[in-house]
Amino acid sequence: SEPIILVRHLTHVYTQAGGPQKVALTDVSLEIERGSCTAIIGVTGSGKSTLIQHFNGLLFPTEGEVIVDGVKVEEKGMDLRSLRQRVGLLFQFPEMQLFETTIFNDVAFGPRRMGLSPREVEGRVHAALESVGLAPEAYARRSPLELSGGQRRRVALAGVLAMRPSVLILDEPTVGLDAEARTEFYRYLRVFCREQGMTVILVSHDMTEVAALADTLLILSSGQLVAWDKPQKLFARVEQLLDWGLAPPPLHELFALLRQNGLPIPAETYTLEEA
Ligand code: ADP
């Protein structure tokens, strides 16, 4: 079937009035398959957030094109609102954007702007809260301020899920969470990917995390796509990874994480070396 996201020869140049130009992406081409879990990795400044912002129309190509679900992403003449419903983006530290007095209202914020009936909004809010392990009866009327950091982040995730996106993009989803909250977060992500067939794109610099969750890795280095493969394959290329500022995860850490999360060790064994 046709890929859900298709990027062809994408170049992005930031221009500031009177300032210097900054080339953030150069000639990037890639495809994201429906139902896949893809991780985009690379050091700070490699272009990861510039790339994902093209997927929901927060940025537009300087050159090249981005096609989401068969529709070309363009500044003019396209329905950006509908694009942003279909491609949900969870920003870094999303809990900082919770501002309503109740969890219900925070999760309802997006659906209310979609022209749904109050009944439909409520149905979506409850389903989204359930899907991140927060029983609506217990949580909907409470303030987000009463929750732990991990729970607040899941409320923010529920706010994106309530829009029923076909692609879910998460920017450094577990940064700043403790080990327990992380494990919990992974559990939900895996359900979305493996059981619900949602397309998930994960931006991360945590190699253990991406190895445990993603079936495909894309590596950016200085604005260029330098590698695109399964984690098991990429982690064998230690020298090159180090050139891109990355290191394969230590085997014992990776296997411990896979085991803790009840994930199978892929049939194709990891051939990675201790960094
Ligand atoms: P990453 O997400 O991998 O850290 P970014 O996409 O944020 O990388 O940045 C890629 C490059 O573009 C960096 O050199 C960064 O400094 C530059 N950049 C990012 N945003 C802007 C902006 N708004 N204006 C100018 N340069 C920017």
PDB file of C-alpha atoms and ligand atoms in Angstrom:
ATOM      1  CA  SER A   1       0.000   0.000   0.000  1.00  0.00           C
ATOM      2  CA  GLU A   2       1.096   3.603  -0.419  1.00  0.00           C
ATOM      3  CA  PRO A   3       3.185   4.989   2.477  1.00  0.00           C
ATOM      4  CA  ILE A   4       1.333   7.238   4.909  1.00  0.00           C
ATOM      5  CA  ILE A   5       4.154   9.800   4.715  1.00  0.00           C
ATOM      6  CA  LEU A   6       6.293  10.356   1.664  1.00  0.00           C
ATOM      7  CA  VAL A   7       9.149  12.872   1.675  1.00  0.00           C
ATOM      8  CA  ARG A   8      10.901  13.697  -1.583  1.00  0.00           C
ATOM      9  CA  HIS A   9      14.081  15.750  -1.791  1.00  0.00           C
ATOM     10  CA  LEU A  10      13.136  17.898   1.178  1.00  0.00           C
ATOM     11  CA  THR A  11      15.396  20.861   1.897  1.00  0.00           C
ATOM     12  CA  HIS A  12      14.561  23.335   4.640  1.00  0.00           C
ATOM     13  CA  VAL A  13      16.288  26.683   5.034  1.00  0.00           C
ATOM     14  CA  TYR A  14      15.442  28.968   7.959  1.00  0.00           C
ATOM     15  CA  THR A  15      15.596  32.623   7.008  1.00  0.00           C
ATOM     16  CA  GLN A  16      15.550  35.457   9.485  1.00  0.00           C
ATOM     17  CA  ALA A  17      14.932  39.002   8.365  1.00  0.00           C
ATOM     18  CA  GLY A  18      18.349  40.591   7.940  1.00  0.00           C
ATOM     19  CA  GLY A  19      20.024  37.567   9.550  1.00  0.00           C
ATOM     20  CA  PRO A  20      21.972  34.646   8.131  1.00  0.00           C
ATOM     21  CA  GLN A  21      20.269  31.684   6.501  1.00  0.00           C
ATOM     22  CA  LYS A  22      20.425  28.327   8.201  1.00  0.00           C
ATOM     23  CA  VAL A  23      20.152  25.117   6.180  1.00  0.00           C
ATOM     24  CA  ALA A  24      18.483  22.661   8.569  1.00  0.00           C
ATOM     25  CA  LEU A  25      17.656  19.812   6.139  1.00  0.00           C
ATOM     26  CA  THR A  26      19.294  18.925   2.851  1.00  0.00           C
ATOM     27  CA  ASP A  27      17.718  16.693   0.194  1.00  0.00           C
ATOM     28  CA  VAL A  28      15.949  14.288   2.562  1.00  0.00           C
ATOM     29  CA  SER A  29      13.855  11.525   0.964  1.00  0.00           C
ATOM     30  CA  LEU A  30      12.036   8.860   2.952  1.00  0.00           C
ATOM     31  CA  GLU A  31       8.824   6.878   3.357  1.00  0.00           C
ATOM     32  CA  ILE A  32       6.911   5.999   6.496  1.00  0.00           C
ATOM     33  CA  GLU A  33       4.814   2.865   6.215  1.00  0.00           C
ATOM     34  CA  ARG A  34       1.305   2.647   7.610  1.00  0.00           C
ATOM     35  CA  GLY A  35       1.212   0.972  11.009  1.00  0.00           C
ATOM     36  CA  SER A  36       4.969   1.145  11.513  1.00  0.00           C
ATOM     37  CA  CYS A  37       6.848   2.486  14.502  1.00  0.00           C
ATOM     38  CA  THR A  38       9.723   4.595  13.225  1.00  0.00           C
ATOM     39  CA  ALA A  39      12.317   6.357  15.353  1.00  0.00           C
ATOM     40  CA  ILE A  40      14.149   9.442  14.157  1.00  0.00           C
ATOM     41  CA  ILE A  41      17.477   9.784  15.899  1.00  0.00           C
ATOM     42  CA  GLY A  42      20.427  12.137  15.748  1.00  0.00           C
ATOM     43  CA  VAL A  43      22.322  14.568  17.948  1.00  0.00           C
ATOM     44  CA  THR A  44      20.932  17.986  18.923  1.00  0.00           C
ATOM     45  CA  GLY A  45      20.790  20.248  15.879  1.00  0.00           C
ATOM     46  CA  SER A  46      20.725  17.379  13.364  1.00  0.00           C
ATOM     47  CA  GLY A  47      17.292  18.443  12.045  1.00  0.00           C
ATOM     48  CA  LYS A  48      14.876  16.069  13.810  1.00  0.00           C
ATOM     49  CA  SER A  49      12.339  18.627  14.952  1.00  0.00           C
ATOM     50  CA  THR A  50      12.539  20.521  11.659  1.00  0.00           C
ATOM     51  CA  LEU A  51      11.680  17.279   9.860  1.00  0.00           C
ATOM     52  CA  ILE A  52       8.682  16.307  11.994  1.00  0.00           C
ATOM     53  CA  GLN A  53       7.198  19.798  11.815  1.00  0.00           C
ATOM     54  CA  HIS A  54       6.822  19.273   8.050  1.00  0.00           C
ATOM     55  CA  PHE A  55       4.573  16.270   8.734  1.00  0.00           C
ATOM     56  CA  ASN A  56       1.752  18.351  10.201  1.00  0.00           C
ATOM     57  CA  GLY A  57       2.173  21.640   8.416  1.00  0.00           C
ATOM     58  CA  LEU A  58       4.009  23.637  11.083  1.00  0.00           C
ATOM     59  CA  LEU A  59       6.789  24.110   8.529  1.00  0.00           C
ATOM     60  CA  PHE A  60       6.761  23.947   4.719  1.00  0.00           C
ATOM     61  CA  PRO A  61       9.490  22.768   2.344  1.00  0.00           C
ATOM     62  CA  THR A  62      11.952  25.282   0.940  1.00  0.00           C
ATOM     63  CA  GLU A  63      12.519  22.672  -1.774  1.00  0.00           C
ATOM     64  CA  GLY A  64      11.068  19.234  -2.401  1.00  0.00           C
ATOM     65  CA  GLU A  65       7.745  17.876  -1.157  1.00  0.00           C
ATOM     66  CA  VAL A  66       6.008  16.151   1.713  1.00  0.00           C
ATOM     67  CA  ILE A  67       2.907  14.038   1.041  1.00  0.00           C
ATOM     68  CA  VAL A  68       0.736  12.855   3.939  1.00  0.00           C
ATOM     69  CA  ASP A  69      -1.963  10.301   3.198  1.00  0.00           C
ATOM     70  CA  GLY A  70      -1.853  11.202  -0.481  1.00  0.00           C
ATOM     71  CA  VAL A  71      -2.130  14.966   0.115  1.00  0.00           C
ATOM     72  CA  LYS A  72       0.742  17.353  -0.552  1.00  0.00           C
ATOM     73  CA  VAL A  73       1.539  19.585   2.453  1.00  0.00           C
ATOM     74  CA  GLU A  74       1.354  23.184   1.274  1.00  0.00           C
ATOM     75  CA  GLU A  75       1.014  26.517   2.954  1.00  0.00           C
ATOM     76  CA  LYS A  76      -1.782  27.679   0.698  1.00  0.00           C
ATOM     77  CA  GLY A  77      -4.848  25.892  -0.535  1.00  0.00           C
ATOM     78  CA  MET A  78      -4.843  22.937   1.840  1.00  0.00           C
ATOM     79  CA  ASP A  79      -6.908  22.163   4.912  1.00  0.00           C
ATOM     80  CA  LEU A  80      -4.276  22.514   7.623  1.00  0.00           C
ATOM     81  CA  ARG A  81      -6.783  21.954  10.402  1.00  0.00           C
ATOM     82  CA  SER A  82      -7.693  18.548   9.014  1.00  0.00           C
ATOM     83  CA  LEU A  83      -3.998  17.708   8.505  1.00  0.00           C
ATOM     84  CA  ARG A  84      -3.297  18.528  12.162  1.00  0.00           C
ATOM     85  CA  GLN A  85      -6.118  16.270  13.273  1.00  0.00           C
ATOM     86  CA  ARG A  86      -4.735  13.401  11.228  1.00  0.00           C
ATOM     87  CA  VAL A  87      -1.143  13.939  12.330  1.00  0.00           C
ATOM     88  CA  GLY A  88      -1.042  14.354  16.095  1.00  0.00           C
ATOM     89  CA  LEU A  89       2.119  15.837  17.551  1.00  0.00           C
ATOM     90  CA  LEU A  90       3.096  15.482  21.194  1.00  0.00           C
ATOM     91  CA  PHE A  91       5.738  18.107  21.915  1.00  0.00           C
ATOM     92  CA  GLN A  92       8.573  17.788  24.418  1.00  0.00           C
ATOM     93  CA  PHE A  93       7.406  18.194  28.015  1.00  0.00           C
ATOM     94  CA  PRO A  94       3.763  18.347  26.844  1.00  0.00           C
ATOM     95  CA  GLU A  95       2.482  18.470  30.430  1.00  0.00           C
ATOM     96  CA  MET A  96       3.600  22.093  30.530  1.00  0.00           C
ATOM     97  CA  GLN A  97       0.763  22.865  28.124  1.00  0.00           C
ATOM     98  CA  LEU A  98      -1.962  21.567  30.443  1.00  0.00           C
ATOM     99  CA  PHE A  99      -3.763  24.667  31.562  1.00  0.00           C
ATOM    100  CA  GLU A 100      -7.397  23.771  32.235  1.00  0.00           C
ATOM    101  CA  THR A 101      -8.883  23.311  35.695  1.00  0.00           C
ATOM    102  CA  THR A 102      -9.904  19.704  35.058  1.00  0.00           C
ATOM    103  CA  ILE A 103      -8.323  16.781  33.241  1.00  0.00           C
ATOM    104  CA  PHE A 104     -11.559  16.425  31.281  1.00  0.00           C
ATOM    105  CA  ASN A 105     -11.301  19.946  29.882  1.00  0.00           C
ATOM    106  CA  ASP A 106      -7.654  19.512  28.992  1.00  0.00           C
ATOM    107  CA  VAL A 107      -8.324  16.357  26.972  1.00  0.00           C
ATOM    108  CA  ALA A 108     -11.508  17.877  25.477  1.00  0.00           C
ATOM    109  CA  PHE A 109      -9.692  20.939  24.161  1.00  0.00           C
ATOM    110  CA  GLY A 110      -8.888  19.492  20.700  1.00  0.00           C
ATOM    111  CA  PRO A 111     -12.139  17.566  20.112  1.00  0.00           C
ATOM    112  CA  ARG A 112     -14.205  20.641  21.067  1.00  0.00           C
ATOM    113  CA  ARG A 113     -12.610  22.519  18.209  1.00  0.00           C
ATOM    114  CA  MET A 114     -13.580  19.785  15.748  1.00  0.00           C
ATOM    115  CA  GLY A 115     -17.280  20.650  15.708  1.00  0.00           C
ATOM    116  CA  LEU A 116     -18.377  17.488  17.533  1.00  0.00           C
ATOM    117  CA  SER A 117     -21.439  17.271  19.760  1.00  0.00           C
ATOM    118  CA  PRO A 118     -20.843  17.434  23.537  1.00  0.00           C
ATOM    119  CA  ARG A 119     -21.771  13.767  23.713  1.00  0.00           C
ATOM    120  CA  GLU A 120     -19.183  12.830  21.077  1.00  0.00           C
ATOM    121  CA  VAL A 121     -16.583  14.958  22.844  1.00  0.00           C
ATOM    122  CA  GLU A 122     -17.271  13.171  26.107  1.00  0.00           C
ATOM    123  CA  GLY A 123     -17.042   9.776  24.420  1.00  0.00           C
ATOM    124  CA  ARG A 124     -13.668  10.646  22.944  1.00  0.00           C
ATOM    125  CA  VAL A 125     -12.297  12.088  26.177  1.00  0.00           C
ATOM    126  CA  HIS A 126     -13.288   9.015  28.140  1.00  0.00           C
ATOM    127  CA  ALA A 127     -11.891   6.614  25.552  1.00  0.00           C
ATOM    128  CA  ALA A 128      -8.615   8.556  25.364  1.00  0.00           C
ATOM    129  CA  LEU A 129      -8.211   8.599  29.152  1.00  0.00           C
ATOM    130  CA  GLU A 130      -8.921   4.860  29.310  1.00  0.00           C
ATOM    131  CA  SER A 131      -6.340   4.179  26.633  1.00  0.00           C
ATOM    132  CA  VAL A 132      -3.609   5.813  28.732  1.00  0.00           C
ATOM    133  CA  GLY A 133      -4.641   4.006  31.902  1.00  0.00           C
ATOM    134  CA  LEU A 134      -6.466   6.863  33.642  1.00  0.00           C
ATOM    135  CA  ALA A 135      -9.988   5.690  34.508  1.00  0.00           C
ATOM    136  CA  PRO A 136     -12.305   8.596  33.628  1.00  0.00           C
ATOM    137  CA  GLU A 137     -14.534   8.047  36.705  1.00  0.00           C
ATOM    138  CA  ALA A 138     -11.517   8.565  38.917  1.00  0.00           C
ATOM    139  CA  TYR A 139      -9.660  11.260  37.006  1.00  0.00           C
ATOM    140  CA  ALA A 140     -11.830  13.307  34.636  1.00  0.00           C
ATOM    141  CA  ARG A 141     -12.999  15.853  37.226  1.00  0.00           C
ATOM    142  CA  ARG A 142      -9.675  16.232  38.994  1.00  0.00           C
ATOM    143  CA  SER A 143      -7.098  18.924  38.386  1.00  0.00           C
ATOM    144  CA  PRO A 144      -4.005  17.935  36.380  1.00  0.00           C
ATOM    145  CA  LEU A 145      -2.011  19.527  39.185  1.00  0.00           C
ATOM    146  CA  GLU A 146      -2.900  16.649  41.505  1.00  0.00           C
ATOM    147  CA  LEU A 147      -1.130  14.110  39.299  1.00  0.00           C
ATOM    148  CA  SER A 148       2.398  12.744  39.147  1.00  0.00           C
ATOM    149  CA  GLY A 149       4.698  13.813  36.304  1.00  0.00           C
ATOM    150  CA  GLY A 150       4.156  10.563  34.407  1.00  0.00           C
ATOM    151  CA  GLN A 151       0.376  10.801  34.754  1.00  0.00           C
ATOM    152  CA  ARG A 152       0.346  14.407  33.587  1.00  0.00           C
ATOM    153  CA  ARG A 153       2.273  13.441  30.511  1.00  0.00           C
ATOM    154  CA  ARG A 154      -0.283  10.717  29.807  1.00  0.00           C
ATOM    155  CA  VAL A 155      -3.071  13.315  30.101  1.00  0.00           C
ATOM    156  CA  ALA A 156      -1.275  15.359  27.440  1.00  0.00           C
ATOM    157  CA  LEU A 157      -0.996  12.233  25.286  1.00  0.00           C
ATOM    158  CA  ALA A 158      -4.726  11.573  25.789  1.00  0.00           C
ATOM    159  CA  GLY A 159      -5.383  15.096  24.469  1.00  0.00           C
ATOM    160  CA  VAL A 160      -3.676  14.154  21.193  1.00  0.00           C
ATOM    161  CA  LEU A 161      -5.320  10.708  21.033  1.00  0.00           C
ATOM    162  CA  ALA A 162      -8.773  12.233  21.511  1.00  0.00           C
ATOM    163  CA  MET A 163      -8.371  13.800  18.064  1.00  0.00           C
ATOM    164  CA  ARG A 164      -8.098  10.200  16.712  1.00  0.00           C
ATOM    165  CA  PRO A 165      -5.020  10.877  14.588  1.00  0.00           C
ATOM    166  CA  SER A 166      -3.805   8.321  12.052  1.00  0.00           C
ATOM    167  CA  VAL A 167      -0.192   9.287  12.762  1.00  0.00           C
ATOM    168  CA  LEU A 168       1.133   9.962  16.250  1.00  0.00           C
ATOM    169  CA  ILE A 169       4.434  11.845  16.505  1.00  0.00           C
ATOM    170  CA  LEU A 170       6.193  11.998  19.855  1.00  0.00           C
ATOM    171  CA  ASP A 171       9.163  14.273  20.468  1.00  0.00           C
ATOM    172  CA  GLU A 172      11.399  12.825  23.229  1.00  0.00           C
ATOM    173  CA  PRO A 173       8.371  11.299  24.958  1.00  0.00           C
ATOM    174  CA  THR A 174      10.055   9.951  28.085  1.00  0.00           C
ATOM    175  CA  VAL A 175      12.671  12.604  28.767  1.00  0.00           C
ATOM    176  CA  GLY A 176      12.573  13.642  32.429  1.00  0.00           C
ATOM    177  CA  LEU A 177      10.429  10.685  33.566  1.00  0.00           C
ATOM    178  CA  ASP A 178      11.605   8.178  36.181  1.00  0.00           C
ATOM    179  CA  ALA A 179      12.195   4.529  35.241  1.00  0.00           C
ATOM    180  CA  GLU A 180       8.763   3.385  36.334  1.00  0.00           C
ATOM    181  CA  ALA A 181       6.875   6.121  34.462  1.00  0.00           C
ATOM    182  CA  ARG A 182       8.985   5.375  31.393  1.00  0.00           C
ATOM    183  CA  THR A 183       8.160   1.673  31.409  1.00  0.00           C
ATOM    184  CA  GLU A 184       4.503   2.549  31.742  1.00  0.00           C
ATOM    185  CA  PHE A 185       4.695   5.011  28.863  1.00  0.00           C
ATOM    186  CA  TYR A 186       6.313   2.361  26.624  1.00  0.00           C
ATOM    187  CA  ARG A 187       3.517  -0.043  27.445  1.00  0.00           C
ATOM    188  CA  TYR A 188       0.907   2.325  26.034  1.00  0.00           C
ATOM    189  CA  LEU A 189       2.986   3.194  22.990  1.00  0.00           C
ATOM    190  CA  ARG A 190       3.361  -0.452  22.115  1.00  0.00           C
ATOM    191  CA  VAL A 191      -0.360  -1.010  22.328  1.00  0.00           C
ATOM    192  CA  PHE A 192      -1.004   1.881  19.919  1.00  0.00           C
ATOM    193  CA  CYS A 193       1.551   0.544  17.492  1.00  0.00           C
ATOM    194  CA  ARG A 194       1.274  -3.201  17.698  1.00  0.00           C
ATOM    195  CA  GLU A 195      -2.364  -3.696  18.614  1.00  0.00           C
ATOM    196  CA  GLN A 196      -4.193  -0.677  17.245  1.00  0.00           C
ATOM    197  CA  GLY A 197      -2.193  -0.331  14.054  1.00  0.00           C
ATOM    198  CA  MET A 198      -1.514   3.373  14.606  1.00  0.00           C
ATOM    199  CA  THR A 199       1.503   4.801  12.814  1.00  0.00           C
ATOM    200  CA  VAL A 200       3.932   6.064  15.453  1.00  0.00           C
ATOM    201  CA  ILE A 201       6.969   8.292  14.873  1.00  0.00           C
ATOM    202  CA  LEU A 202       9.273   8.710  17.796  1.00  0.00           C
ATOM    203  CA  VAL A 203      12.008  11.325  18.073  1.00  0.00           C
ATOM    204  CA  SER A 204      14.615  10.312  20.585  1.00  0.00           C
ATOM    205  CA  HIS A 205      18.272  10.302  21.393  1.00  0.00           C
ATOM    206  CA  ASP A 206      17.915   7.360  23.780  1.00  0.00           C
ATOM    207  CA  MET A 207      19.230   4.400  21.809  1.00  0.00           C
ATOM    208  CA  THR A 208      17.943   1.789  24.239  1.00  0.00           C
ATOM    209  CA  GLU A 209      14.471   3.258  24.003  1.00  0.00           C
ATOM    210  CA  VAL A 210      14.385   3.315  20.229  1.00  0.00           C
ATOM    211  CA  ALA A 211      15.747  -0.214  20.017  1.00  0.00           C
ATOM    212  CA  ALA A 212      12.971  -1.480  22.246  1.00  0.00           C
ATOM    213  CA  LEU A 213      10.139   0.313  20.481  1.00  0.00           C
ATOM    214  CA  ALA A 214      10.904   1.029  16.855  1.00  0.00           C
ATOM    215  CA  ASP A 215      10.909  -1.348  13.925  1.00  0.00           C
ATOM    216  CA  THR A 216      12.717   1.179  11.716  1.00  0.00           C
ATOM    217  CA  LEU A 217      15.365   3.787  12.549  1.00  0.00           C
ATOM    218  CA  LEU A 218      16.161   6.905  10.571  1.00  0.00           C
ATOM    219  CA  ILE A 219      19.394   8.659  11.440  1.00  0.00           C
ATOM    220  CA  LEU A 220      19.893  12.356  10.752  1.00  0.00           C
ATOM    221  CA  SER A 221      23.304  13.965  10.820  1.00  0.00           C
ATOM    222  CA  SER A 222      23.835  17.650   9.955  1.00  0.00           C
ATOM    223  CA  GLY A 223      20.476  17.847   8.222  1.00  0.00           C
ATOM    224  CA  GLN A 224      21.009  14.783   6.053  1.00  0.00           C
ATOM    225  CA  LEU A 225      19.402  11.368   6.234  1.00  0.00           C
ATOM    226  CA  VAL A 226      22.467   9.157   6.629  1.00  0.00           C
ATOM    227  CA  ALA A 227      20.903   5.803   7.512  1.00  0.00           C
ATOM    228  CA  TRP A 228      17.535   4.057   7.383  1.00  0.00           C
ATOM    229  CA  ASP A 229      17.292   0.458   8.564  1.00  0.00           C
ATOM    230  CA  LYS A 230      16.178  -1.959  11.259  1.00  0.00           C
ATOM    231  CA  PRO A 231      17.773  -1.344  14.668  1.00  0.00           C
ATOM    232  CA  GLN A 232      19.431  -4.769  14.648  1.00  0.00           C
ATOM    233  CA  LYS A 233      21.236  -3.864  11.433  1.00  0.00           C
ATOM    234  CA  LEU A 234      22.202  -0.331  12.353  1.00  0.00           C
ATOM    235  CA  PHE A 235      23.619  -1.143  15.749  1.00  0.00           C
ATOM    236  CA  ALA A 236      26.250  -3.328  14.135  1.00  0.00           C
ATOM    237  CA  ARG A 237      27.702  -0.245  12.413  1.00  0.00           C
ATOM    238  CA  VAL A 238      29.460   1.022  15.519  1.00  0.00           C
ATOM    239  CA  GLU A 239      32.126   3.108  13.800  1.00  0.00           C
ATOM    240  CA  GLN A 240      29.595   4.954  11.714  1.00  0.00           C
ATOM    241  CA  LEU A 241      27.246   5.482  14.642  1.00  0.00           C
ATOM    242  CA  LEU A 242      30.080   7.092  16.556  1.00  0.00           C
ATOM    243  CA  ASP A 243      30.761   9.368  13.572  1.00  0.00           C
ATOM    244  CA  TRP A 244      27.158  10.556  13.791  1.00  0.00           C
ATOM    245  CA  GLY A 245      27.543  11.222  17.519  1.00  0.00           C
ATOM    246  CA  LEU A 246      25.537   8.140  18.526  1.00  0.00           C
ATOM    247  CA  ALA A 247      26.432   4.960  20.347  1.00  0.00           C
ATOM    248  CA  PRO A 248      24.744   1.562  20.194  1.00  0.00           C
ATOM    249  CA  PRO A 249      23.034   0.738  23.484  1.00  0.00           C
ATOM    250  CA  PRO A 250      24.918  -1.616  25.799  1.00  0.00           C
ATOM    251  CA  LEU A 251      23.543  -5.120  25.161  1.00  0.00           C
ATOM    252  CA  HIS A 252      22.747  -5.850  28.790  1.00  0.00           C
ATOM    253  CA  GLU A 253      20.692  -2.647  29.061  1.00  0.00           C
ATOM    254  CA  LEU A 254      18.812  -3.341  25.878  1.00  0.00           C
ATOM    255  CA  PHE A 255      17.982  -6.939  26.769  1.00  0.00           C
ATOM    256  CA  ALA A 256      16.968  -5.926  30.300  1.00  0.00           C
ATOM    257  CA  LEU A 257      14.579  -3.357  28.856  1.00  0.00           C
ATOM    258  CA  LEU A 258      13.133  -5.812  26.354  1.00  0.00           C
ATOM    259  CA  ARG A 259      12.624  -8.373  29.124  1.00  0.00           C
ATOM    260  CA  GLN A 260      11.122  -5.893  31.594  1.00  0.00           C
ATOM    261  CA  ASN A 261       8.630  -4.841  28.981  1.00  0.00           C
ATOM    262  CA  GLY A 262       7.785  -8.361  27.874  1.00  0.00           C
ATOM    263  CA  LEU A 263       9.174  -7.650  24.409  1.00  0.00           C
ATOM    264  CA  PRO A 264      10.614 -10.444  22.299  1.00  0.00           C
ATOM    265  CA  ILE A 265      14.258 -10.380  21.327  1.00  0.00           C
ATOM    266  CA  PRO A 266      13.904 -10.168  17.528  1.00  0.00           C
ATOM    267  CA  ALA A 267      14.606 -13.339  15.601  1.00  0.00           C
ATOM    268  CA  GLU A 268      17.252 -11.446  13.716  1.00  0.00           C
ATOM    269  CA  THR A 269      19.744 -11.159  16.560  1.00  0.00           C
ATOM    270  CA  TYR A 270      21.304  -7.901  17.522  1.00  0.00           C
ATOM    271  CA  THR A 271      24.914  -7.823  16.460  1.00  0.00           C
ATOM    272  CA  LEU A 272      26.078  -4.901  18.485  1.00  0.00           C
ATOM    273  CA  GLU A 273      29.198  -4.175  20.403  1.00  0.00           C
ATOM    274  CA  GLU A 274      29.634  -2.581  23.757  1.00  0.00           C
ATOM    275  CA  ALA A 275      30.337   1.091  23.135  1.00  0.00           C
TER     276      ALA A 275
HETATM  277  P1  ADP B   1      17.130  18.782  16.414  1.00  0.00           P
HETATM  278  O1  ADP B   1      15.653  18.672  16.579  1.00  0.00           O
HETATM  279  O2  ADP B   1      17.764  17.556  15.848  1.00  0.00           O
HETATM  280  O3  ADP B   1      17.828  19.240  17.645  1.00  0.00           O
HETATM  281  P2  ADP B   1      16.523  21.143  14.812  1.00  0.00           P
HETATM  282  O4  ADP B   1      15.619  20.710  13.718  1.00  0.00           O
HETATM  283  O5  ADP B   1      15.920  21.816  15.991  1.00  0.00           O
HETATM  284  O6  ADP B   1      17.410  19.902  15.285  1.00  0.00           O
HETATM  285  O7  ADP B   1      17.621  22.135  14.227  1.00  0.00           O
HETATM  286  C1  ADP B   1      18.331  21.907  13.029  1.00  0.00           C
HETATM  287  C2  ADP B   1      19.191  23.134  12.736  1.00  0.00           C
HETATM  288  O8  ADP B   1      18.353  24.238  12.427  1.00  0.00           O
HETATM  289  C3  ADP B   1      20.051  23.559  13.913  1.00  0.00           C
HETATM  290  O9  ADP B   1      21.276  24.027  13.415  1.00  0.00           O
HETATM  291  C4  ADP B   1      19.262  24.686  14.529  1.00  0.00           C
HETATM  292  O10 ADP B   1      20.105  25.602  15.179  1.00  0.00           O
HETATM  293  C5  ADP B   1      18.586  25.317  13.322  1.00  0.00           C
HETATM  294  N1  ADP B   1      17.284  25.934  13.664  1.00  0.00           N
HETATM  295  C6  ADP B   1      16.234  25.318  14.272  1.00  0.00           C
HETATM  296  N2  ADP B   1      15.192  26.163  14.390  1.00  0.00           N
HETATM  297  C7  ADP B   1      15.589  27.341  13.841  1.00  0.00           C
HETATM  298  C8  ADP B   1      14.970  28.627  13.644  1.00  0.00           C
HETATM  299  N3  ADP B   1      13.708  28.844  14.038  1.00  0.00           N
HETATM  300  N4  ADP B   1      15.696  29.596  13.045  1.00  0.00           N
HETATM  301  C9  ADP B   1      16.966  29.373  12.634  1.00  0.00           C
HETATM  302  N5  ADP B   1      17.602  28.206  12.778  1.00  0.00           N
HETATM  303  C10 ADP B   1      16.933  27.196  13.370  1.00  0.00           C
END
